XYZ file of C-alpha atoms in Angstrom:
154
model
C -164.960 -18.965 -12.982
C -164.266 -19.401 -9.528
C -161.215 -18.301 -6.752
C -160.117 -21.596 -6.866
C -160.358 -22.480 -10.694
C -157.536 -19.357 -11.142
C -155.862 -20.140 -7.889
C -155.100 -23.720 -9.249
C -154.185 -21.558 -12.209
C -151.979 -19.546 -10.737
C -149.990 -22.436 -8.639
C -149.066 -24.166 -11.666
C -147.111 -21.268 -12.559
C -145.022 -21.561 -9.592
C -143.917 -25.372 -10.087
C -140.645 -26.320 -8.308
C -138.586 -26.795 -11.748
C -139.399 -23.342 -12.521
C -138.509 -22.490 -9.082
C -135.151 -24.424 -9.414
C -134.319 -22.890 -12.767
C -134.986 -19.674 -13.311
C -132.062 -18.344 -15.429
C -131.124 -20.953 -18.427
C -134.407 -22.455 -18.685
C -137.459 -21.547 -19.954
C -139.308 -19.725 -17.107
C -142.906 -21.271 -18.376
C -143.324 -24.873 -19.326
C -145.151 -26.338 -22.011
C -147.440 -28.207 -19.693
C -148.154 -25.850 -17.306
C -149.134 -23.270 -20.370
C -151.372 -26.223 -21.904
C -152.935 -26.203 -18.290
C -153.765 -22.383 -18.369
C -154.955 -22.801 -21.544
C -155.385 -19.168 -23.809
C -155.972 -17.376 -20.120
C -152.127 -17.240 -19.901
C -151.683 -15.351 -22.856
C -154.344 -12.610 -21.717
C -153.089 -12.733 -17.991
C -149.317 -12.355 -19.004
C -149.562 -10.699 -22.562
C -146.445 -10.846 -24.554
C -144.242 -11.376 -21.826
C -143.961 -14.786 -21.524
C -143.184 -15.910 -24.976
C -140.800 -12.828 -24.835
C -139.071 -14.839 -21.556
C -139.116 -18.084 -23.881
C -136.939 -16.098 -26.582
C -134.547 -14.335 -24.163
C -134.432 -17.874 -22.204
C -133.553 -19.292 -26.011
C -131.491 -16.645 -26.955
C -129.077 -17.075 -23.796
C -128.246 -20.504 -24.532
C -127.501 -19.424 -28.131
C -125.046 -16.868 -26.883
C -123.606 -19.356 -24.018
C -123.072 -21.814 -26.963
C -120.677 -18.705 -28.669
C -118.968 -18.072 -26.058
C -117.914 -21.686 -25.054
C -116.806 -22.659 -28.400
C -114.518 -18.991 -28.967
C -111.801 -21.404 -29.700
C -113.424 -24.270 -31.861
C -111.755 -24.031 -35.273
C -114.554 -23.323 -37.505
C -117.262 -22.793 -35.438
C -119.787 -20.135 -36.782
C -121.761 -18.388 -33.952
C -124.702 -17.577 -34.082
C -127.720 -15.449 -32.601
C -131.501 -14.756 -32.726
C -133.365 -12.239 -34.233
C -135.567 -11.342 -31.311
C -138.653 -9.771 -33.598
C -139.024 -13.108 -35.671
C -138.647 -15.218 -32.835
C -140.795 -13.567 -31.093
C -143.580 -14.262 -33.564
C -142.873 -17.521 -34.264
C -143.429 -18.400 -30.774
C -146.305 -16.290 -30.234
C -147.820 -18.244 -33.168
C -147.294 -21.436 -31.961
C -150.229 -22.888 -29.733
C -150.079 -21.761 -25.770
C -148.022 -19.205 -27.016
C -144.683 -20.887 -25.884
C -142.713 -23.160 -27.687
C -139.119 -23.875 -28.761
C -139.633 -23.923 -32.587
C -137.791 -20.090 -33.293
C -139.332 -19.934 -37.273
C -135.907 -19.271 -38.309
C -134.650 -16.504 -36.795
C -131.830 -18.518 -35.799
C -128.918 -16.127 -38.117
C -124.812 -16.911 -38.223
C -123.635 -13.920 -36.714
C -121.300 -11.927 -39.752
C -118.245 -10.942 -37.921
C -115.896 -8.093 -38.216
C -112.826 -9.125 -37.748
C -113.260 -13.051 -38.610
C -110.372 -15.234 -37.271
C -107.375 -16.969 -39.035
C -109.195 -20.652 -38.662
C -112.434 -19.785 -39.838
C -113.991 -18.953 -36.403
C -116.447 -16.139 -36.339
C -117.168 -15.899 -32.419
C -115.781 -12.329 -31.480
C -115.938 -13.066 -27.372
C -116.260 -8.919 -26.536
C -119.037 -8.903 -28.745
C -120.583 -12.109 -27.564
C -120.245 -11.149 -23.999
C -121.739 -8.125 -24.684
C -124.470 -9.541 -26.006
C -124.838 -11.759 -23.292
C -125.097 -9.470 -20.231
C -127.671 -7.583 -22.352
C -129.630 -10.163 -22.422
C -129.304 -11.008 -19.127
C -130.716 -7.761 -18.203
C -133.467 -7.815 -20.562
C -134.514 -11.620 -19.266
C -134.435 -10.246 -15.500
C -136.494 -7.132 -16.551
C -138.813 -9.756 -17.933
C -139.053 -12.242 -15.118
C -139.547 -9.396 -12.672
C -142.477 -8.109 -14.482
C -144.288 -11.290 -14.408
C -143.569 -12.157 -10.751
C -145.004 -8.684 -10.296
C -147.661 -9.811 -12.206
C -148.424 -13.131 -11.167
C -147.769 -11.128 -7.080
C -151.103 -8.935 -8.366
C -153.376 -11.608 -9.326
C -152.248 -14.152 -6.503
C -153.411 -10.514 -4.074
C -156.832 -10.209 -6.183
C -157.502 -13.693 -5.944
C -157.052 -13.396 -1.742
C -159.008 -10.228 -1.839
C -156.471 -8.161 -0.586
């Protein structure tokens, strides 16, 4: 394996739609994982199928909080253990298939017209996951910053 063979490696993890969309969308894309190939999953470890949940998991919770006032709507949520290893199982390591641990949320307090989004509880949810998505991404851009350094010898 040569400098260039991981450099060309290492670029395709820095396409301009990941650039462009950092925070809703999945920070790794199928293709560019199919390009790495099973070196991604040793050069990045857990972390980026973790991203793919939390990046999953957001939109789940966005979904909540938008429909707070839909009569009957049921929110929902992830379990972040099973989706985890659902999409560590599935080839590349990345994927949007969450093995079910897509779960209706049981509320509390459930509403008059059958809605079971509590907003204080969804927004909570939210901003932790937030946090735990940025925690994420920073750890692989700290990541992929140490490899891109090995690769120019520095």
């Amino acid at each position: 394996m040569t400098r260039e063979f991981f450099a060309r490696r290492v670029k395709a993890m820095r396409c301009p739609t990941h650039l462009a969309r950092p925070l809703l969308n999945s920070f790794v894309h199928l293709s560019c994982m199919e390009e790495l190939g099973p070196m991604a999953e040793g050069l990045f470890g857990v972390h980026a199928a973790a991203l793919e949940v939390r990046s999953q998991r957001m939109g789940v919770l966005a979904s909540n909080i938008a429909n707070a006032s839909t009569p009957n709507f049921k929110a929902r949520d992830i379990d972040f253990t099973t989706a985890l290893n659902a999409v560590e199982s599935q080839p590349g390591g990345v994927g949007t298939d969450l093995g079910g641990a897509l779960k209706y949320r049981v509320p509390t307090n459930p509403s008059m017209d059958g809605n079971t989004v509590e907003l204080s509880t969804e927004q909570t949810a939210f901003a932790e996951n937030a946090v735990q998505y940025q925690s994420t991404l920073a750890f692989l851009n700290g990541r992929i910053g140490q490899i891109t350094r090995a690769l120019k010898g520095e």
